[in-house]
C-alpha positions as CSV (number, residue, x, y, z in Angstrom):
1,X,-14.4,5.3,-8.8
2,X,-14.2,8.0,-6.1
3,X,-10.9,8.9,-4.6
4,X,-12.0,7.8,-1.1
5,X,-12.9,4.3,-2.5
6,X,-9.5,3.9,-4.3
7,X,-7.8,4.9,-1.0
8,X,-9.7,2.2,0.8
9,X,-8.8,-0.3,-1.8
10,X,-5.1,0.5,-1.5
11,X,-5.1,0.2,2.2
12,X,-7.2,-3.0,2.3
13,X,-5.0,-4.6,-0.4
14,X,-1.8,-4.0,1.5
15,X,-3.4,-5.0,4.9
16,X,-4.8,-8.2,3.3
17,X,-1.5,-9.2,1.7
18,X,0.6,-8.5,4.7
19,X,-1.7,-10.3,7.2
20,X,-1.6,-13.4,5.0
21,X,2.1,-13.4,4.5
22,X,3.2,-13.1,8.2
23,X,3.2,-15.5,11.2
24,X,1.9,-12.7,13.5
25,X,-1.0,-11.0,11.6
26,X,-2.1,-9.2,14.8
27,X,1.1,-7.1,14.7
28,X,0.5,-5.8,11.2
29,X,0.0,-2.0,11.3
30,X,-0.7,0.2,8.4
31,X,-0.7,4.0,8.4
32,X,-1.2,6.6,5.7
33,X,0.3,10.0,5.0
34,X,-1.1,12.2,2.2
35,X,1.1,14.9,0.7
36,X,-0.5,16.5,-2.4
37,X,-0.5,13.8,-5.1
38,X,1.7,11.5,-3.2
39,X,0.4,8.9,-0.7
40,X,2.8,7.1,1.6
41,X,1.6,3.8,3.1
42,X,3.7,2.8,6.1
43,X,3.6,-0.9,6.8
44,X,4.9,-2.2,10.1
45,X,5.2,-5.9,11.0
46,X,6.9,-7.9,13.7
47,X,10.7,-8.1,13.4
48,X,10.7,-11.9,12.7
49,X,8.1,-11.4,9.9
50,X,10.1,-8.6,8.1
51,X,11.8,-11.1,5.7
52,X,8.4,-12.6,4.7
53,X,7.1,-9.2,3.6
54,X,10.2,-8.0,1.9
55,X,11.2,-11.3,0.3
56,X,14.4,-12.4,-1.3
57,X,16.0,-9.4,-3.0
58,X,12.9,-7.4,-2.3
59,X,10.7,-9.4,-4.7
60,X,7.6,-9.6,-2.5
61,X,7.8,-5.9,-1.6
62,X,8.2,-5.0,-5.2
63,X,5.3,-7.2,-6.2
64,X,3.0,-5.5,-3.6
65,X,4.1,-2.1,-5.0
66,X,3.3,-3.3,-8.6
67,X,-0.2,-4.3,-7.4
68,X,-0.6,-0.8,-5.9
69,X,0.3,0.8,-9.2
70,X,-2.5,-1.3,-10.8
71,X,-5.2,0.1,-8.5
72,X,-7.1,2.9,-10.2
73,X,-6.1,6.1,-8.3
74,X,-7.2,9.0,-10.4
75,X,-8.3,12.3,-8.9
76,X,-11.8,13.5,-9.6
77,X,-12.5,16.4,-11.9
78,X,-10.8,17.8,-15.0
79,X,-7.3,17.2,-13.7
80,X,-7.1,13.4,-13.9
81,X,-3.4,12.8,-13.1
82,X,-2.6,9.7,-11.1
83,X,-1.6,9.8,-7.5
84,X,1.7,8.4,-6.6
85,X,1.5,5.6,-3.9
86,X,4.7,4.8,-2.0
87,X,4.9,1.7,0.2
88,X,7.4,1.9,3.1
89,X,8.0,-1.2,5.2
90,X,9.3,-0.8,8.7
């Protein structure tokens, strides 16, 4: 799987989950920052939907992060180390 395709899968996965959890799916915004082998996905939702995305004691947010770790995210070439994906919820 190419790196571009795994990036799209990560973004689509977070977008899909967030839009289906919240009451205001039109206010779900996702941005991406690449920094070497680290990728930061910044998820922004309406203030009244924040609890739905984070969950009690952060369980929903941690579950989304666990799903992101399951997405294949290897770099191409001989150096096949995994990229680190961080999900920030704002």
